[in-house]
Amino acid sequence: MAQIIDGKAISSLIKDELKEKVSNLKAQGKETTLAVIQVGADPASTVYVGNKKKACEYIGINSLAYELPEETGEDELLNLIAELNARKDVNGILVQLPLPEHIDEDKVIKSIAPAKDVDGFHPQNVGALCIGEPGFVSCTPAGIIELLKRSGIEIEGKECVVVGRSNIVGKPMALLLLRENGTVTVAHSKTENLKEITKRADIFVAAVGKPKMITREYVKEGAVVIDVGIHRMENKKLCGDVDYEDVEPICSAITPVPGGVGPMTIAMLMHNCVESLNLQEG
C-alpha cells in the first residue's frame, strides 16, 4: 500500500505554525497585510480568492480585497498596483490569474514590487531562486517540497523527473529539487521516449495539464508520485494528471486529488505573506 501524502493535514499544520508566528509578531507591534486583486468574476478565481481570505483570517493576516469589473482597463490595474507598491502598510500583493484577455499578464506581474510579490512570479524572484539568493518562491512548488520533507521523503541524491515546464510550476519545481540536491530531469510535450525517462524517477512530479494521462506505464515501482493537476470530469468529480487508481498500487507514496498539492499552495502563500516582513526589513 502506498503512503498517502495528506496535503490537507500538512497544510493545516503549517497554518497553525504561521498563526503562532503572526501572534508573536503582533505582540512586537508588527502587522502583516495582503492585498488581493481580482479582475472579473471567473467562478474558479472567486473560489480561490475566498479561500485565501479565509486563510488570512485564520492566521491573523490582514487582507484587503479589490474586486474589479471585467472591463477594468490595464492602466487602471497598473495604477492600483503602483499605489499598493508605495503603501508601507501593505506587505504582499497578489493579482489573481487568469486576467481578462485585454490585460497583459506579463506586464502586470512585472509591475508588482519584488519585495511584495508573494506569488513568487516576478522575474527578479525567479532569478533569485536560480542563483540561491533570498526571495519569494512560487507557492505550488514550495508546497511540494514541504509535502516531501514533512512526509519523511528524502530528496538528496534521488532521481527526480518533472513533467511540465511552466513558469509557475515546472521550472521552479526543478530548481527547488536541485536546491535539495536531487538529480533533476525536466520533460515536456516535445520530449521523446517520455515513458523511458519517467520510469527512472524516484520522485515523479506530474504537471502536464491532462486528466489521468499518467498511468502505471510511466511510473517505476516504488516511486513517489506528486500530482499537480486538477480537472473536473463530466461526472463533476475532480481528478489529477495521474490515473490514481492505476498508479497507487505500484508507488511508495502518492498525493491524492483533491487533498494533495492543492491545499499546500494557499499554505505557502500565507508563509510568503509572513516572510514578507523579513524580506522588507532585511
C-alpha atoms as one frame of an Amber mdcrd trajectory, in Angstrom:
protein
   0.000   0.000   0.000   1.297   3.417  -0.948   1.718   6.132   1.678  -0.992
   8.727   1.003   0.578  12.180   1.293  -2.112  14.209   3.042  -1.867  17.831
   1.870  -4.868  18.876   3.963  -3.253  17.718   7.213   0.201  19.142   6.369
  -1.235  22.494   5.232  -3.256  22.730   8.490  -0.055  22.153  10.452   1.746
  24.913   8.513  -1.174  27.330   9.030  -1.131  26.630  12.783   2.628  27.330
  12.895   2.062  30.589  10.967  -0.803  31.578  13.276   1.580  31.354  16.249
   4.262  33.324  14.366   1.778  36.085  13.457   0.586  36.246  17.061   4.207
  36.727  18.220   4.766  39.418  15.565   1.621  41.252  16.693   2.969  41.215
  20.249   6.002  43.106  18.851   3.670  45.596  17.106   4.211  44.108  13.629
   1.201  43.527  11.367   1.103  41.691   8.030  -1.291  42.798   5.276  -2.045
  41.078   1.965  -3.806  42.922  -0.888  -5.683  40.614  -3.285  -6.840  41.951
  -6.665  -9.397  40.091  -8.783 -10.482  41.384 -12.194 -13.799  39.940 -13.398
 -15.899  37.214 -11.805 -14.371  33.947 -13.054 -16.046  31.325 -10.790 -12.837
  29.337 -10.079 -10.941  32.564  -9.291 -13.720  33.661  -6.931 -13.419  30.346
  -5.025  -9.604  30.693  -4.807  -9.831  34.304  -3.611 -12.414  33.284  -0.994
 -10.098  30.515   0.264  -7.197  32.973   0.502  -9.302  35.401   2.546 -10.361
  32.581   4.916  -6.725  31.507   5.373  -5.677  35.116   6.132  -8.454  35.422
   8.690  -7.487  32.140  10.385  -3.781  33.014  10.628  -4.304  36.648  11.621
  -3.072  38.300   8.427  -4.961  41.458   7.422  -6.424  41.230   3.926  -7.557
  43.930   1.516  -9.850  42.833  -1.334 -10.050  44.695  -4.640 -12.795  43.157
  -6.805 -12.669  44.983 -10.135 -15.128  44.628 -13.025 -14.192  42.582 -16.118
 -13.908  45.745 -18.255 -11.253  47.347 -15.983  -8.505  48.801 -18.189  -4.863
  47.737 -17.988  -3.724  51.241 -16.951  -6.279  51.327 -14.131  -4.974  47.997
 -12.800  -1.318  49.105 -13.100  -2.115  52.355 -11.255  -3.702  50.394  -8.391
  -0.617  48.138  -8.169   1.673  51.217  -8.137  -0.391  52.671  -5.286  -0.148
  49.385  -3.301   3.606  49.142  -4.013   4.027  52.564  -2.383   1.932  51.797
   0.712   4.041  50.945   3.778   1.082  49.172   5.428   0.783  46.609   2.550
   3.309  43.753   2.684   2.070  41.443  -0.063   0.278  41.978  -3.383  -1.458
  39.183  -5.245  -3.205  39.566  -8.598  -5.487  36.591  -9.217  -4.800  34.931
 -12.587  -6.043  34.469 -15.265  -6.743  38.088 -16.190  -9.171  39.169 -18.940
  -7.668  38.963 -22.434  -7.285  42.740 -22.879  -4.790  42.899 -19.960  -1.147
  41.836 -20.432  -0.443  39.349 -17.591   3.310  39.606 -18.066   3.265  43.398
 -17.685   1.101  43.105 -14.553   3.404  40.514 -12.923   6.455  42.704 -13.628
   4.726  45.782 -12.162   4.473  44.253  -8.655   7.401  45.243  -6.397   9.578
  42.089  -5.994   9.573  42.510  -2.189   5.731  42.330  -2.237   5.389  39.611
  -4.908   4.087  36.866  -2.590   3.161  34.676  -5.590   6.874  34.483  -6.492
   6.227  35.176 -10.205   8.314  38.359 -10.692  11.439  37.734 -12.859  13.629
  39.100 -10.022  12.310  36.446  -7.602  12.651  33.704 -10.223  16.249  34.845
 -10.833  16.945  34.856  -7.072  15.763  31.226  -6.909  18.116  30.331  -9.798
  21.197  31.649  -8.013  20.190  30.811  -4.439  19.508  34.334  -3.180  16.642
  35.279  -0.820  13.284  35.961  -2.469   9.759  34.633  -2.770   9.314  31.152
  -4.235   6.292  30.187  -6.325   3.747  28.674  -3.895   2.863  25.339  -5.531
   6.467  24.101  -5.986   7.403  25.358  -2.494   4.395  23.440  -1.135   5.535
  20.243  -2.857   8.957  20.469  -1.186   7.190  20.835   2.192   4.971  17.818
   1.411   8.041  15.680   0.672  10.049  16.836   3.692   7.184  16.565   6.182
   6.317  13.090   4.865   9.865  11.871   5.581  10.795  11.540   1.883  14.495
  12.093   1.177  15.243  14.225  -1.924  19.054  14.322  -1.780  20.664  12.024
  -4.337  17.311  10.900  -5.771  16.430  10.818  -9.460  13.661  13.428  -9.892
  11.588  13.868 -13.046   9.287  16.866 -13.529   6.850  16.593 -16.449   5.829
  20.140 -17.380   7.892  23.299 -17.861   5.541  26.154 -16.952   6.964  29.258
 -15.268   4.585  28.766 -12.331   5.221  25.063 -11.560   7.600  23.083 -13.787
  10.651  25.360 -13.925  10.678  26.488 -10.262   9.955  22.881  -9.203  13.088
  21.689 -10.992  15.159  24.450  -9.362  13.847  23.634  -5.862  14.574  19.907
  -6.283  18.091  20.839  -7.442  18.485  23.047  -4.370  17.654  19.964  -2.253
  20.419  18.015  -4.088  18.101  15.942  -6.279  19.238  14.911  -9.766  16.628
  16.555 -11.971  15.233  15.940 -15.463  12.551  18.232 -16.915  10.352  16.567
 -19.550   7.569  18.178 -21.587   5.246  17.829 -24.598   8.165  17.604 -27.055
  10.134  15.006 -25.054  10.846  11.795 -26.947  10.587   8.419 -25.167   8.753
  10.045 -22.259   7.856   6.750 -20.555  11.515   5.639 -20.522  12.516   8.907
 -18.835   9.716   8.971 -16.243  10.335   5.306 -15.353  13.752   6.344 -13.980
  12.153   8.674 -11.431  12.396   8.048  -7.701  10.342  11.259  -7.331   7.909
  11.979 -10.163   6.150  15.378 -10.335   3.306  15.402 -12.875   2.312  18.899
 -14.050   1.135  18.117 -17.585  -2.376  19.604 -17.502  -4.051  16.483 -18.987
  -6.543  14.466 -16.904  -5.351  10.967 -15.924  -2.570  10.996 -18.536  -0.004
   9.369 -16.230  -0.726   5.647 -15.923   1.424   2.904 -14.367   3.298   2.566
 -17.706   5.043   5.863 -16.844   5.912   5.014 -13.235   8.729   2.984 -11.704
   7.661   0.593  -8.974   8.278   2.210  -5.564   8.372   5.782  -6.928   6.968
   8.796  -5.068   4.296  10.414  -7.277   3.249  14.059  -6.853   0.170  15.065
  -8.867  -0.106  18.808  -9.531  -3.086  18.618 -11.924  -6.700  19.304 -11.041
  -9.549  18.737 -13.500 -13.319  18.446 -13.211 -14.657  15.396 -15.024 -18.058
  15.146 -16.746 -19.433  13.398 -13.638 -18.415  16.544 -11.659 -15.699  14.607
  -9.750 -12.179  16.008  -9.513  -9.129  14.160 -10.830  -5.462  14.943 -11.413
  -2.896  14.387 -14.170  -2.260  10.928 -12.684  -4.640   7.980 -13.038  -4.710
   7.469  -9.258  -6.429   4.047  -9.203  -3.955   2.668 -11.752  -0.761   4.150
 -10.230  -1.395   3.978  -6.451  -0.834   0.179  -6.126   2.726   0.345  -7.520
   4.157   3.517  -5.939   5.610   4.019  -2.449   3.844   7.361  -1.847   1.310
   9.462  -3.761  -0.681  12.702  -3.424  -4.453  12.397  -3.891  -6.612  14.839
  -5.888  -8.251  16.663  -4.216  -6.466  16.995  -0.867  -2.855  16.664  -2.007
  -0.932  19.548  -3.582  -3.900  21.990  -3.737  -4.149  22.928  -0.027  -0.374
  23.487   0.101  -0.497  26.330  -2.433  -2.537  28.544  -0.095  -0.491  27.464
   2.963   2.725  28.552   1.207   1.125  31.811   0.066   0.422  32.529   3.734
   4.040  31.562   4.538   5.240  34.085   1.919   2.998  36.790   3.431   4.599
  36.258   6.855   8.083  36.147   5.287   7.377  39.469   3.527   8.056  41.287
   6.814  11.574  39.777   6.999  12.336  40.495   3.340  11.124  44.086   3.585
  13.003  44.754   6.831  16.110  42.971   5.523
